Amino acid sequence: MRRKGGLKKISGPAKYGAMDGFSLQGLRAMLFDFEGTLVPFEWNIAEAVSEVHEMLGGLGIPAERLQGRSYSALLTEGSAMAHEYGHSPQEVRRRIEKIYDGYDEDALRRWRLRPGARALLDRLKEEGLKTGLVTNVGRKGILKGLAKLSLEKSFEAVVTRNDVRIPKPRGEGIGRALEILQVKKDEAVHVGDSLDDIRAARDSGVSVILFRPAGVREAADFGAVKPDFEINSFEAWVASL
């Protein structure tokens, strides 16, 4: 097992900045988001949200009460409202999950691993780090995706939206991954591309690296919620380790 020294250790909140201040020293695990991070974002959010609104409306649940909610919030808030309108929250959540499963399958056809992602995962293994996946994609879709990309053995922990009560931006999924990997929050870092990832990491108490490829909005657009570090290329990151 090797550790590269000489750089700043991530053992708590770090100053937001470039990866030249990052080190694997002190880390035991690295967690990853999937869509938008390891693969480009291919999920059709607008259509999925519209279909959920239509389904809820058909049950007499007024979709206007959920206008502006993210697709992840719809999953929890939509099902939470069900009881008010004479429906089982579990059944409404199952229906939303089924809709989302269809969009997972649609995105699956277009998923391609980002350049350098496989090399990074391999390097982390060489360094003795555990790896986990924390995603709002459903379990059926993510297992098919990992098989398609030949990543079935790349993660010791896989936590999906089906495995938590509240998905990202809550930190429940990250916390569950840490439990599976048996590492402490100050021994791990989460890598993701979205505000939901940053918030989930903050909620769970782990450091966070924002993956922001060229052409994607600046981290400053996220307002007061900032990552600890930012990267825009897995290939460059691997070369620096």
XYZ file of C-alpha atoms in Angstrom:
241
model
C 0.000 0.000 0.000
C 1.404 3.390 -1.003
C 0.586 6.941 0.003
C 1.874 9.994 -1.799
C 3.067 12.551 0.707
C 4.120 16.175 0.528
C 0.663 17.648 -0.119
C -2.066 18.854 2.151
C -3.849 16.091 4.016
C -7.637 15.983 3.748
C -8.766 15.286 7.277
C -11.423 17.941 7.703
C -12.837 21.051 6.023
C -10.339 22.308 3.464
C -10.051 25.574 1.602
C -11.841 25.479 -1.737
C -9.239 25.397 -4.463
C -7.331 23.492 -7.093
C -6.187 19.918 -6.678
C -2.565 20.922 -6.090
C -3.571 21.115 -2.428
C -4.982 17.584 -2.333
C -3.370 14.381 -1.156
C -4.458 10.799 -0.694
C -2.581 10.809 2.597
C -4.904 9.984 5.457
C -7.716 8.784 3.219
C -9.142 5.277 3.415
C -12.035 5.647 0.984
C -13.204 7.650 -1.997
C -16.879 7.835 -2.921
C -18.220 8.754 -6.355
C -21.411 10.028 -7.853
C -22.300 8.299 -11.134
C -24.282 10.346 -13.646
C -22.540 13.583 -14.522
C -19.364 12.401 -12.806
C -18.096 9.002 -13.943
C -20.332 9.222 -17.027
C -21.853 12.284 -18.752
C -25.330 13.236 -17.572
C -27.827 11.495 -19.850
C -30.947 11.398 -17.663
C -33.937 13.281 -19.114
C -34.975 15.191 -16.013
C -37.593 17.425 -17.643
C -39.559 14.510 -19.106
C -39.270 12.454 -15.912
C -40.558 15.303 -13.735
C -43.406 15.964 -16.174
C -44.413 12.295 -16.128
C -44.382 12.201 -12.327
C -46.545 15.335 -12.179
C -49.011 13.720 -14.579
C -49.108 10.516 -12.533
C -49.672 12.433 -9.280
C -52.404 14.507 -10.911
C -54.144 11.317 -11.989
C -54.237 10.287 -8.327
C -55.774 13.592 -7.331
C -52.523 14.888 -5.831
C -52.137 18.494 -7.052
C -48.868 18.723 -8.943
C -48.815 22.506 -8.540
C -47.875 21.964 -4.899
C -44.656 20.395 -6.149
C -43.773 22.855 -8.893
C -40.074 23.668 -8.947
C -39.090 20.602 -6.942
C -36.097 18.603 -8.143
C -36.601 15.060 -9.355
C -35.027 13.766 -6.128
C -37.328 15.924 -3.990
C -40.353 14.688 -5.946
C -39.548 11.152 -4.845
C -39.786 11.976 -1.161
C -42.198 14.917 -1.085
C -44.601 13.429 -3.626
C -44.929 10.219 -1.664
C -45.152 12.129 1.637
C -48.221 14.016 0.328
C -50.003 10.802 -0.667
C -51.675 10.216 2.680
C -53.430 13.605 2.500
C -55.230 12.422 -0.625
C -56.134 8.917 0.486
C -53.184 7.027 -0.985
C -50.419 4.894 0.462
C -47.091 6.773 0.548
C -45.323 3.486 -0.180
C -47.454 2.877 -3.273
C -46.951 6.407 -4.601
C -43.214 6.122 -4.066
C -43.252 2.782 -5.894
C -44.990 4.444 -8.836
C -42.468 7.277 -8.929
C -39.620 4.757 -8.699
C -41.090 2.845 -11.645
C -41.162 6.008 -13.753
C -37.574 6.791 -12.795
C -36.510 3.221 -13.573
C -37.654 3.821 -17.140
C -35.494 6.919 -17.441
C -32.554 5.011 -15.961
C -32.978 2.467 -18.757
C -33.150 5.238 -21.332
C -29.961 6.881 -20.045
C -28.232 3.504 -19.817
C -28.142 3.268 -23.605
C -25.994 6.420 -23.793
C -23.726 6.008 -20.760
C -20.029 6.092 -21.623
C -17.230 6.205 -19.075
C -15.419 9.540 -18.967
C -11.777 9.563 -20.078
C -9.471 8.728 -17.191
C -12.219 7.443 -14.878
C -11.191 3.794 -15.118
C -7.523 4.672 -14.656
C -8.397 6.688 -11.548
C -10.360 3.812 -10.016
C -7.487 1.439 -10.765
C -4.971 3.823 -9.196
C -7.039 4.136 -6.038
C -7.050 0.355 -5.724
C -3.267 0.339 -6.113
C -3.054 2.929 -3.343
C -5.105 0.697 -1.058
C -8.193 2.912 -0.922
C -11.713 1.555 -0.731
C -14.170 2.894 -3.293
C -17.901 3.429 -3.143
C -20.675 4.637 -5.432
C -23.464 6.874 -4.113
C -26.049 7.667 -6.764
C -29.645 8.760 -7.242
C -29.914 6.237 -10.075
C -31.944 3.152 -9.136
C -30.317 -0.172 -8.279
C -31.512 -2.026 -11.386
C -30.202 0.678 -13.677
C -26.879 1.140 -11.914
C -26.104 -2.591 -11.852
C -26.800 -2.780 -15.579
C -24.682 0.308 -16.114
C -21.740 -1.065 -14.141
C -21.956 -4.303 -16.125
C -22.050 -2.401 -19.408
C -18.956 -0.412 -18.429
C -17.143 -3.440 -16.930
C -17.101 -1.819 -13.492
C -18.862 -4.614 -11.573
C -15.850 -5.151 -9.300
C -14.762 -1.530 -9.016
C -16.773 -0.585 -5.906
C -16.979 -2.208 -2.504
C -20.145 -0.245 -1.737
C -22.973 0.719 -4.104
C -25.766 2.855 -2.629
C -28.684 3.868 -4.874
C -31.915 5.803 -4.447
C -33.616 2.486 -3.639
C -31.363 1.991 -0.620
C -32.188 5.213 1.238
C -35.243 6.955 2.572
C -34.104 10.352 1.287
C -31.619 10.534 -1.636
C -29.055 13.247 -2.296
C -28.897 16.137 -1.445
C -29.334 14.488 1.950
C -26.261 12.676 3.242
C -27.996 9.399 4.072
C -26.493 7.567 1.087
C -22.959 8.722 1.850
C -23.411 7.732 5.477
C -24.597 4.286 4.459
C -21.616 3.846 2.132
C -19.247 4.742 4.966
C -20.921 2.133 7.172
C -20.526 -0.534 4.489
C -16.879 0.380 3.943
C -16.280 0.697 7.700
C -14.490 4.018 7.448
C -14.948 7.248 9.382
C -16.204 10.418 7.735
C -12.842 12.146 8.150
C -11.192 9.254 6.298
C -13.272 9.679 3.140
C -13.961 12.139 0.344
C -16.891 12.317 -2.075
C -16.490 13.203 -5.770
C -19.509 14.591 -7.606
C -20.623 17.089 -10.221
C -23.667 18.783 -8.701
C -24.939 20.986 -5.938
C -26.752 17.913 -4.613
C -23.385 16.171 -4.246
C -21.857 19.089 -2.370
C -24.838 19.348 -0.046
C -24.913 15.598 0.563
C -21.233 15.617 1.464
C -21.717 18.549 3.823
C -24.759 16.857 5.380
C -22.752 13.699 6.030
C -19.610 15.488 7.185
C -17.169 14.377 4.485
C -14.935 16.497 2.268
C -16.077 16.961 -1.318
C -14.393 17.323 -4.689
C -16.437 18.950 -7.432
C -15.995 17.438 -10.886
C -16.600 20.271 -13.349
C -15.538 19.498 -16.912
C -14.946 22.317 -19.371
C -18.111 24.147 -20.348
C -20.007 23.379 -17.132
C -21.121 26.221 -14.878
C -18.710 27.693 -12.402
C -18.824 26.453 -8.822
C -19.532 30.060 -7.842
C -22.989 29.570 -9.356
C -23.762 27.234 -6.458
C -23.948 30.182 -4.084
C -22.712 29.810 -0.520
C -22.327 26.018 -0.753
C -18.803 25.360 -1.982
C -16.727 22.211 -2.512
C -13.347 21.700 -0.905
C -11.613 21.122 -4.231
C -12.398 21.137 -7.918
C -11.215 19.011 -10.842
C -12.055 19.182 -14.534
C -10.257 16.092 -15.841
C -9.831 12.603 -14.450
C -6.900 12.071 -16.786
C -5.008 15.040 -15.362
C -5.851 13.969 -11.816
C -4.472 10.456 -12.338
C -1.292 11.915 -13.800
C -0.807 14.023 -10.663
C -1.177 11.160 -8.171
